[in-house]
Amino acid sequence: MQQSNKTTLDRNSLENDQMLAIVQDTYGATDVLQLRTVDRPEIEPTEVLIEVHAAGVDRGVWHLMTGLPYLVRVAGFGVTKPKNPVLGLDVAGVVVAVGSEVTRFQPGDEVFGVGKGSYAQYTAAEQDKLAHKPSNATFEQAAVSAISGITALEALTDVGKFEPGQKVLIIGASGGVGTFAVQLAHALGAEITGVSGPGMTDTVRKIGADRVIDYTKEDLVDGTSQYDLILDIGGRNSISRLRSVLAKKGTLVIVGGEGGNKLTGGVGRQVRAMMISPFIGQRLTAFVATEHFTSIERLAGYIESGEVVPTIGGRYRLAEVPAAIDHLATSESSGKTVIVVRERNGGANS
Ligand SMILES: NC(=O)c1ccc[n+]([C@@H]2O[C@H](COP(=O)([O-])OP(=O)(O)OC[C@H]3O[C@@H](n4cnc5c(N)ncnc54)[C@H](OP(=O)(O)O)[C@@H]3O)[C@@H](O)[C@H]2O)c1
């Protein structure tokens, strides 16, 4: 993508084929991010061009910004600098152009899903990573839903093989993935214990948890509780601690957990769990969410029915992306953070 030096906050002064975007030339902390004018992305035959109304902030964005752990860089995102200088994944907006092989969307469709640089006025996205926006959801709600929501849904169902009535422990219940996991587990008929920090326990209870453990006051290993399914989303508890509260035939799904070393980010915990699993009665597993439209459409169904309402913890404008990402790292709010790119009246918001 070519970049000009022009920086303006006035959308009307932009050339037609240009846009404002949050761009980074190197990996690093939020001070590497700049609001700049760049060319609008070209789309491939299987892609659509989306006019971005809102974009979501999640941990994945922090990893792409910093290039940490280094595993991220060799996974195809650029070894010495980001291949795609425009940051942002989660997106909701309106399709303005479609590639020659696109069959599922047409200009004018309201969509949400995963884009290729959503902190911008326009983004390209693969049609397979998009679904139609639920009619009852705002662009802001839809923009924070895809990545966290499908991660929660796949963790519970495809990977966790949840069955109604099971006891589920959700560690990291107040966060981006956790707030979707609690609501989905509730909709599916789980008995839910959620683990969160102080100040978030009421939120976790309100969205469907039967019991909430504040990890600063109580230990989730209490010597009595046993769970059929554990979603390990935050906190990086050791495998042996998690196994001690997992039923004999129970399933542990390791979704994430920040920290670890710079090279692998501590993926060793996931690898160890999967190596032990074949030799024990419990099933220990980890996964990476598919980002496929079949999961996004399933998630959309839960939003459409009102069983899942995306939890928005903070709102920022496009120029404020650095502050939004810093806010994410401090973990001071529940749910997801949204970047509002276009106001509801259609005006640009940068
Ligand atoms: N496998 C995948 O495909 C996939 C997809 C998406 C995300 N992830 C990963 O999943 C993880 C969570 O993502 P997220 O977006 O939900 O992050 P997030 O919004 O920052 O949420 C993290 C959660 O962990 C909780 N937590 C923090 N320290 C804890 C502790 N010591 N004990 C128990 N809970 C603790 C937080 O509670 P408080 O905020 O209340 O303190 C919060 O609920 C990240 O590592 C992310 O990279 C994986």
CSV table of C-alpha atoms and ligand atoms in Angstrom, one decimal:
chain,number,residue,atom,x,y,z
A,1,MET,CA,0.0,0.0,0.0
A,2,GLN,CA,1.4,3.4,-0.9
A,3,GLN,CA,1.3,6.1,1.8
A,4,SER,CA,1.3,9.9,1.4
A,5,ASN,CA,2.5,12.3,3.9
A,6,LYS,CA,-0.8,14.1,3.9
A,7,THR,CA,-2.5,14.1,7.3
A,8,THR,CA,-5.9,15.5,7.6
A,9,LEU,CA,-8.9,15.0,9.8
A,10,ASP,CA,-11.3,16.4,7.2
A,11,ARG,CA,-12.8,13.5,5.2
A,12,ASN,CA,-14.1,15.8,2.5
A,13,SER,CA,-10.7,17.0,1.6
A,14,LEU,CA,-9.4,13.5,0.9
A,15,GLU,CA,-9.0,12.3,-2.7
A,16,ASN,CA,-11.6,9.7,-3.7
A,17,ASP,CA,-9.1,6.8,-3.7
A,18,GLN,CA,-7.6,7.7,-0.3
A,19,MET,CA,-8.6,7.3,3.3
A,20,LEU,CA,-7.5,7.9,6.8
A,21,ALA,CA,-6.0,5.0,8.6
A,22,ILE,CA,-4.0,4.0,11.7
A,23,VAL,CA,-0.7,2.9,10.3
A,24,GLN,CA,2.5,1.5,11.7
A,25,ASP,CA,5.9,1.2,9.9
A,26,THR,CA,7.5,-0.8,12.6
A,27,TYR,CA,6.6,-3.1,15.5
A,28,GLY,CA,6.4,-1.5,18.9
A,29,ALA,CA,4.2,0.1,21.6
A,30,THR,CA,1.4,2.4,20.8
A,31,ASP,CA,3.8,5.3,20.0
A,32,VAL,CA,4.5,3.5,16.6
A,33,LEU,CA,0.9,4.2,15.5
A,34,GLN,CA,0.1,7.2,13.3
A,35,LEU,CA,-3.2,8.5,11.9
A,36,ARG,CA,-2.2,9.0,8.2
A,37,THR,CA,-3.7,9.3,4.7
A,38,VAL,CA,-3.1,6.2,2.6
A,39,ASP,CA,-4.5,4.7,-0.5
A,40,ARG,CA,-7.8,2.8,-0.2
A,41,PRO,CA,-7.1,-1.0,-0.4
A,42,GLU,CA,-7.5,-2.8,-3.7
A,43,ILE,CA,-9.7,-5.8,-3.4
A,44,GLU,CA,-8.9,-9.4,-4.6
A,45,PRO,CA,-11.6,-11.3,-6.6
A,46,THR,CA,-12.9,-13.1,-3.4
A,47,GLU,CA,-12.8,-9.9,-1.3
A,48,VAL,CA,-15.2,-7.0,-0.6
A,49,LEU,CA,-14.4,-3.4,0.2
A,50,ILE,CA,-16.2,-2.2,3.4
A,51,GLU,CA,-16.9,1.3,4.4
A,52,VAL,CA,-15.9,0.9,8.1
A,53,HIS,CA,-18.5,2.2,10.6
A,54,ALA,CA,-16.9,0.7,13.7
A,55,ALA,CA,-13.9,-1.6,14.5
A,56,GLY,CA,-13.2,-3.8,17.6
A,57,VAL,CA,-10.1,-3.9,19.7
A,58,ASP,CA,-8.8,-7.2,21.0
A,59,ARG,CA,-5.7,-8.8,22.3
A,60,GLY,CA,-4.8,-10.0,18.8
A,61,VAL,CA,-4.4,-6.4,17.7
A,62,TRP,CA,-1.9,-5.8,20.5
A,63,HIS,CA,0.1,-8.8,19.3
A,64,LEU,CA,0.1,-7.6,15.7
A,65,MET,CA,1.2,-4.1,16.8
A,66,THR,CA,4.1,-5.3,19.0
A,67,GLY,CA,5.1,-8.3,16.9
A,68,LEU,CA,5.1,-10.3,20.2
A,69,PRO,CA,5.6,-13.1,20.8
A,70,TYR,CA,8.0,-13.5,17.8
A,71,LEU,CA,6.0,-16.5,16.8
A,72,VAL,CA,3.4,-14.0,15.4
A,73,ARG,CA,6.1,-12.6,13.0
A,74,VAL,CA,7.1,-16.0,11.6
A,75,ALA,CA,3.4,-17.0,11.3
A,76,GLY,CA,3.2,-14.7,8.3
A,77,PHE,CA,2.6,-11.2,9.6
A,78,GLY,CA,6.1,-9.9,8.7
A,79,VAL,CA,9.5,-10.7,10.2
A,80,THR,CA,11.1,-7.3,10.6
A,81,LYS,CA,8.0,-5.1,10.1
A,82,PRO,CA,4.3,-5.6,9.7
A,83,LYS,CA,3.4,-6.8,6.1
A,84,ASN,CA,0.1,-4.9,6.4
A,85,PRO,CA,0.8,-1.5,7.9
A,86,VAL,CA,-2.9,-0.8,8.7
A,87,LEU,CA,-3.9,-2.2,12.1
A,88,GLY,CA,-7.2,-3.7,13.1
A,89,LEU,CA,-9.1,-6.9,12.6
A,90,ASP,CA,-12.7,-6.8,13.9
A,91,VAL,CA,-15.0,-4.7,11.7
A,92,ALA,CA,-18.6,-3.7,11.0
A,93,GLY,CA,-19.7,-1.6,8.1
A,94,VAL,CA,-21.3,-1.4,4.7
A,95,VAL,CA,-20.1,-3.2,1.6
A,96,VAL,CA,-19.2,-0.6,-1.1
A,97,ALA,CA,-17.6,-2.9,-3.7
A,98,VAL,CA,-17.3,-6.6,-4.4
A,99,GLY,CA,-14.6,-8.7,-6.2
A,100,SER,CA,-15.5,-10.7,-9.3
A,101,GLU,CA,-15.8,-14.0,-7.4
A,102,VAL,CA,-17.8,-12.7,-4.5
A,103,THR,CA,-21.2,-14.5,-4.3
A,104,ARG,CA,-22.4,-13.9,-0.7
A,105,PHE,CA,-22.5,-10.1,-0.6
A,106,GLN,CA,-23.4,-7.1,-2.7
A,107,PRO,CA,-22.9,-3.3,-2.4
A,108,GLY,CA,-25.1,-1.9,0.3
A,109,ASP,CA,-25.0,-5.0,2.6
A,110,GLU,CA,-24.4,-4.3,6.3
A,111,VAL,CA,-21.7,-6.8,7.4
A,112,PHE,CA,-19.4,-7.7,10.3
A,113,GLY,CA,-16.4,-10.0,10.6
A,114,VAL,CA,-12.7,-9.9,10.2
A,115,GLY,CA,-11.0,-7.3,8.0
A,116,LYS,CA,-7.5,-6.7,6.7
A,117,GLY,CA,-6.8,-3.4,8.6
A,118,SER,CA,-10.0,-2.2,10.1
A,119,TYR,CA,-8.7,1.0,11.8
A,120,ALA,CA,-9.4,2.9,8.7
A,121,GLN,CA,-12.2,4.4,6.8
A,122,TYR,CA,-12.2,1.5,4.4
A,123,THR,CA,-11.0,-2.1,4.7
A,124,ALA,CA,-10.8,-5.1,2.4
A,125,ALA,CA,-12.1,-8.4,3.8
A,126,GLU,CA,-12.4,-12.0,2.5
A,127,GLN,CA,-16.0,-12.9,1.9
A,128,ASP,CA,-15.4,-16.1,3.9
A,129,LYS,CA,-14.6,-14.0,7.0
A,130,LEU,CA,-17.9,-12.0,6.9
A,131,ALA,CA,-21.5,-12.4,7.8
A,132,HIS,CA,-24.5,-10.1,7.5
A,133,LYS,CA,-24.9,-7.8,10.5
A,134,PRO,CA,-27.8,-8.9,12.8
A,135,SER,CA,-30.6,-6.4,12.3
A,136,ASN,CA,-31.0,-5.7,16.0
A,137,ALA,CA,-27.3,-5.0,16.6
A,138,THR,CA,-25.7,-1.6,16.1
A,139,PHE,CA,-22.5,-1.3,14.0
A,140,GLU,CA,-20.6,-0.8,17.3
A,141,GLN,CA,-22.0,-4.0,18.8
A,142,ALA,CA,-21.3,-6.0,15.7
A,143,ALA,CA,-17.8,-4.6,15.4
A,144,VAL,CA,-16.7,-6.1,18.7
A,145,SER,CA,-18.3,-9.5,18.2
A,146,ALA,CA,-16.7,-11.6,15.5
A,147,ILE,CA,-13.3,-12.6,16.9
A,148,SER,CA,-14.2,-12.8,20.6
A,149,GLY,CA,-17.7,-14.2,19.9
A,150,ILE,CA,-16.6,-17.1,17.6
A,151,THR,CA,-13.7,-17.9,19.8
A,152,ALA,CA,-16.1,-18.3,22.7
A,153,LEU,CA,-18.6,-20.3,20.6
A,154,GLU,CA,-16.0,-22.7,19.1
A,155,ALA,CA,-14.4,-23.1,22.5
A,156,LEU,CA,-17.7,-24.2,24.0
A,157,THR,CA,-19.2,-26.2,21.2
A,158,ASP,CA,-16.8,-27.5,18.5
A,159,VAL,CA,-13.8,-27.9,20.8
A,160,GLY,CA,-15.3,-28.2,24.3
A,161,LYS,CA,-18.2,-30.4,23.1
A,162,PHE,CA,-20.5,-28.8,25.7
A,163,GLU,CA,-23.7,-30.7,26.7
A,164,PRO,CA,-26.7,-29.0,28.3
A,165,GLY,CA,-26.6,-29.2,32.1
A,166,GLN,CA,-22.9,-29.4,32.4
A,167,LYS,CA,-20.9,-27.4,35.0
A,168,VAL,CA,-18.7,-24.9,33.2
A,169,LEU,CA,-15.9,-22.9,34.7
A,170,ILE,CA,-15.0,-19.7,32.6
A,171,ILE,CA,-11.7,-18.2,33.7
A,172,GLY,CA,-11.5,-14.6,32.3
A,173,ALA,CA,-15.3,-14.2,32.3
A,174,SER,CA,-15.3,-10.4,32.3
A,175,GLY,CA,-13.1,-10.0,29.2
A,176,GLY,CA,-13.6,-9.8,25.5
A,177,VAL,CA,-13.9,-13.6,24.9
A,178,GLY,CA,-15.3,-14.3,28.4
A,179,THR,CA,-18.4,-12.0,28.2
A,180,PHE,CA,-19.4,-13.9,25.0
A,181,ALA,CA,-18.6,-17.3,26.6
A,182,VAL,CA,-20.8,-16.6,29.7
A,183,GLN,CA,-23.8,-15.5,27.6
A,184,LEU,CA,-23.4,-18.4,25.1
A,185,ALA,CA,-23.0,-21.0,27.9
A,186,HIS,CA,-26.1,-19.6,29.6
A,187,ALA,CA,-28.0,-19.8,26.3
A,188,LEU,CA,-26.9,-23.4,25.9
A,189,GLY,CA,-28.0,-24.4,29.4
A,190,ALA,CA,-24.8,-24.5,31.4
A,191,GLU,CA,-24.4,-24.1,35.1
A,192,ILE,CA,-21.7,-21.4,35.1
A,193,THR,CA,-19.0,-20.3,37.4
A,194,GLY,CA,-17.1,-17.3,36.1
A,195,VAL,CA,-13.7,-16.0,37.3
A,196,SER,CA,-13.0,-12.3,37.1
A,197,GLY,CA,-11.2,-9.5,38.8
A,198,PRO,CA,-12.7,-7.1,41.4
A,199,GLY,CA,-15.3,-4.7,40.1
A,200,MET,CA,-16.4,-7.0,37.3
A,201,THR,CA,-18.2,-9.6,39.4
A,202,ASP,CA,-21.6,-7.9,39.1
A,203,THR,CA,-21.3,-7.7,35.3
A,204,VAL,CA,-20.4,-11.4,35.1
A,205,ARG,CA,-23.4,-12.4,37.2
A,206,LYS,CA,-25.7,-10.1,35.2
A,207,ILE,CA,-24.8,-11.7,31.9
A,208,GLY,CA,-25.5,-15.2,33.2
A,209,ALA,CA,-23.0,-16.7,35.6
A,210,ASP,CA,-24.6,-18.6,38.5
A,211,ARG,CA,-21.5,-18.0,40.7
A,212,VAL,CA,-18.6,-15.6,40.4
A,213,ILE,CA,-15.1,-16.0,41.8
A,214,ASP,CA,-13.0,-12.8,42.3
A,215,TYR,CA,-9.5,-14.1,41.6
A,216,THR,CA,-8.0,-11.5,44.0
A,217,LYS,CA,-10.0,-12.8,46.9
A,218,GLU,CA,-10.8,-16.5,46.3
A,219,ASP,CA,-8.9,-19.4,44.9
A,220,LEU,CA,-10.7,-21.3,42.1
A,221,VAL,CA,-9.1,-24.4,43.5
A,222,ASP,CA,-11.2,-24.7,46.7
A,223,GLY,CA,-11.0,-28.5,47.3
A,224,THR,CA,-14.6,-29.2,46.5
A,225,SER,CA,-15.7,-27.8,43.1
A,226,GLN,CA,-15.4,-30.0,40.0
A,227,TYR,CA,-16.3,-28.9,36.5
A,228,ASP,CA,-17.2,-30.8,33.3
A,229,LEU,CA,-15.8,-28.1,31.1
A,230,ILE,CA,-13.2,-25.4,31.8
A,231,LEU,CA,-12.6,-22.5,29.4
A,232,ASP,CA,-9.2,-21.1,30.4
A,233,ILE,CA,-9.2,-17.6,28.8
A,234,GLY,CA,-7.2,-15.5,31.3
A,235,GLY,CA,-4.8,-15.8,34.2
A,236,ARG,CA,-2.5,-18.6,33.0
A,237,ASN,CA,-3.2,-21.1,35.8
A,238,SER,CA,-0.9,-24.2,35.6
A,239,ILE,CA,-2.3,-27.3,34.0
A,240,SER,CA,-2.0,-29.2,37.3
A,241,ARG,CA,-4.2,-26.6,39.1
A,242,LEU,CA,-6.7,-26.7,36.3
A,243,ARG,CA,-6.8,-30.5,36.3
A,244,SER,CA,-7.4,-30.5,40.0
A,245,VAL,CA,-10.8,-28.8,39.5
A,246,LEU,CA,-11.7,-30.7,36.3
A,247,ALA,CA,-14.0,-33.8,36.5
A,248,LYS,CA,-12.5,-37.2,35.8
A,249,LYS,CA,-13.8,-37.2,32.3
A,250,GLY,CA,-13.9,-33.4,31.9
A,251,THR,CA,-12.5,-31.2,29.1
A,252,LEU,CA,-10.1,-28.3,29.5
A,253,VAL,CA,-10.0,-25.9,26.6
A,254,ILE,CA,-7.1,-23.5,26.7
A,255,VAL,CA,-8.2,-20.4,24.8
A,256,GLY,CA,-5.4,-17.9,25.8
A,257,GLY,CA,-3.7,-16.2,28.6
A,258,GLU,CA,-1.2,-13.3,28.3
A,259,GLY,CA,2.4,-13.3,29.4
A,260,GLY,CA,5.0,-16.0,28.8
A,261,ASN,CA,8.3,-15.4,27.0
A,262,LYS,CA,9.0,-13.2,24.0
A,263,LEU,CA,9.6,-16.0,21.6
A,264,THR,CA,6.4,-18.1,22.0
A,265,GLY,CA,4.3,-16.2,24.5
A,266,GLY,CA,4.1,-19.3,26.6
A,267,VAL,CA,2.4,-21.5,24.0
A,268,GLY,CA,4.3,-24.3,25.8
A,269,ARG,CA,1.3,-24.6,28.2
A,270,GLN,CA,-1.0,-25.4,25.3
A,271,VAL,CA,1.5,-27.9,23.8
A,272,ARG,CA,2.1,-29.6,27.2
A,273,ALA,CA,-1.7,-30.0,27.7
A,274,MET,CA,-2.2,-31.6,24.3
A,275,MET,CA,0.8,-34.0,24.9
A,276,ILE,CA,-0.5,-35.2,28.3
A,277,SER,CA,-4.1,-35.5,27.1
A,278,PRO,CA,-3.9,-39.0,25.3
A,279,PHE,CA,-2.6,-40.6,28.5
A,280,ILE,CA,-5.2,-39.4,31.0
A,281,GLY,CA,-9.0,-39.7,31.4
A,282,GLN,CA,-9.5,-35.9,31.1
A,283,ARG,CA,-9.4,-34.2,27.7
A,284,LEU,CA,-6.9,-31.3,27.6
A,285,THR,CA,-7.0,-29.2,24.4
A,286,ALA,CA,-6.2,-25.8,22.8
A,287,PHE,CA,-7.2,-24.2,19.5
A,288,VAL,CA,-7.1,-21.2,17.3
A,289,ALA,CA,-10.5,-19.8,16.2
A,290,THR,CA,-11.4,-20.4,12.6
A,291,GLU,CA,-12.6,-16.8,11.7
A,292,HIS,CA,-14.9,-18.7,9.2
A,293,PHE,CA,-18.3,-17.3,8.2
A,294,THR,CA,-20.1,-20.4,9.3
A,295,SER,CA,-19.1,-19.6,12.9
A,296,ILE,CA,-19.8,-15.9,12.5
A,297,GLU,CA,-23.3,-16.7,11.2
A,298,ARG,CA,-23.9,-19.0,14.1
A,299,LEU,CA,-22.9,-16.2,16.5
A,300,ALA,CA,-25.1,-13.8,14.6
A,301,GLY,CA,-28.0,-16.1,15.3
A,302,TYR,CA,-27.5,-15.7,19.1
A,303,ILE,CA,-27.2,-12.0,18.7
A,304,GLU,CA,-30.3,-11.8,16.6
A,305,SER,CA,-32.3,-13.8,19.2
A,306,GLY,CA,-31.2,-11.5,22.0
A,307,GLU,CA,-29.5,-14.3,23.9
A,308,VAL,CA,-26.1,-12.6,23.4
A,309,VAL,CA,-25.7,-8.8,23.7
A,310,PRO,CA,-22.1,-7.7,23.0
A,311,THR,CA,-20.7,-6.0,26.1
A,312,ILE,CA,-19.0,-2.7,25.2
A,313,GLY,CA,-16.6,-1.4,27.9
A,314,GLY,CA,-15.1,1.6,26.1
A,315,ARG,CA,-15.6,3.8,23.0
A,316,TYR,CA,-12.8,5.7,21.1
A,317,ARG,CA,-12.5,7.6,17.8
A,318,LEU,CA,-10.1,6.5,15.0
A,319,ALA,CA,-7.4,9.0,16.1
A,320,GLU,CA,-7.7,7.6,19.6
A,321,VAL,CA,-6.7,4.0,18.7
A,322,PRO,CA,-3.4,4.2,20.7
A,323,ALA,CA,-5.3,5.2,23.8
A,324,ALA,CA,-7.8,2.4,23.2
A,325,ILE,CA,-5.0,-0.2,23.0
A,326,ASP,CA,-3.3,1.2,26.1
A,327,HIS,CA,-6.7,0.9,27.8
A,328,LEU,CA,-7.0,-2.7,26.8
A,329,ALA,CA,-3.6,-3.5,28.4
A,330,THR,CA,-4.7,-2.0,31.7
A,331,SER,CA,-7.8,-4.3,31.8
A,332,GLU,CA,-9.9,-1.7,33.7
A,333,SER,CA,-13.2,-2.4,32.0
A,334,SER,CA,-15.3,-5.4,31.2
A,335,GLY,CA,-16.1,-6.6,27.7
A,336,LYS,CA,-14.9,-5.1,24.5
A,337,THR,CA,-13.5,-1.8,23.4
A,338,VAL,CA,-14.9,-0.2,20.2
A,339,ILE,CA,-13.4,2.3,17.7
A,340,VAL,CA,-16.2,4.4,16.2
A,341,VAL,CA,-15.1,5.3,12.7
A,342,ARG,CA,-18.4,6.8,11.3
A,343,GLU,CA,-21.0,8.5,13.4
A,344,ARG,CA,-24.6,7.1,13.2
A,345,ASN,CA,-25.5,10.2,11.1
A,346,GLY,CA,-23.0,8.9,8.5
A,347,GLY,CA,-20.3,11.5,9.2
A,348,ALA,CA,-16.7,10.5,9.5
A,349,ASN,CA,-15.4,10.4,13.1
A,350,SER,CA,-11.7,10.7,13.1
B,1,LIG,N1,-7.5,-19.2,20.8
B,1,LIG,C1,-7.9,-18.2,20.0
B,1,LIG,O1,-8.2,-18.4,18.8
B,1,LIG,C2,-8.0,-16.9,20.7
B,1,LIG,C3,-8.9,-15.9,20.1
B,1,LIG,C4,-9.1,-14.7,20.8
B,1,LIG,C5,-8.3,-14.4,21.9
B,1,LIG,N2,-7.5,-15.4,22.4
B,1,LIG,C6,-6.7,-15.1,23.6
B,1,LIG,O2,-7.6,-15.2,24.7
B,1,LIG,C7,-7.1,-14.4,25.8
B,1,LIG,C8,-8.2,-13.5,26.3
B,1,LIG,O3,-8.6,-12.6,25.4
B,1,LIG,P1,-9.6,-11.5,25.7
B,1,LIG,O4,-9.9,-10.7,24.5
B,1,LIG,O5,-10.8,-12.1,26.4
B,1,LIG,O6,-8.8,-10.6,26.8
B,1,LIG,P2,-9.3,-9.6,27.9
B,1,LIG,O7,-10.5,-8.8,27.4
B,1,LIG,O8,-8.1,-8.8,28.3
B,1,LIG,O9,-9.8,-10.5,29.1
B,1,LIG,C9,-8.9,-11.2,30.0
B,1,LIG,C10,-9.7,-11.8,31.1
B,1,LIG,O10,-8.8,-12.5,32.0
B,1,LIG,C11,-9.0,-12.1,33.3
B,1,LIG,N3,-7.9,-12.3,34.2
B,1,LIG,C12,-6.8,-11.5,34.2
B,1,LIG,N4,-5.9,-12.0,35.2
B,1,LIG,C13,-6.5,-13.1,35.7
B,1,LIG,C14,-6.1,-14.0,36.7
B,1,LIG,N5,-5.0,-13.9,37.4
B,1,LIG,N6,-7.0,-15.0,37.0
B,1,LIG,C15,-8.1,-15.1,36.4
B,1,LIG,N7,-8.6,-14.3,35.4
B,1,LIG,C16,-7.7,-13.3,35.1
B,1,LIG,C17,-9.5,-10.7,33.2
B,1,LIG,O11,-10.2,-10.3,34.4
B,1,LIG,P3,-10.4,-8.8,34.9
B,1,LIG,O12,-10.3,-7.9,33.6
B,1,LIG,O13,-11.7,-8.7,35.5
B,1,LIG,O14,-9.2,-8.5,35.8
B,1,LIG,C18,-10.4,-10.8,32.0
B,1,LIG,O15,-11.7,-11.3,32.3
B,1,LIG,C19,-5.9,-13.6,25.2
B,1,LIG,O16,-4.7,-14.2,25.6
B,1,LIG,C20,-6.1,-13.7,23.7
B,1,LIG,O17,-4.9,-13.6,23.0
B,1,LIG,C21,-7.3,-16.6,21.8
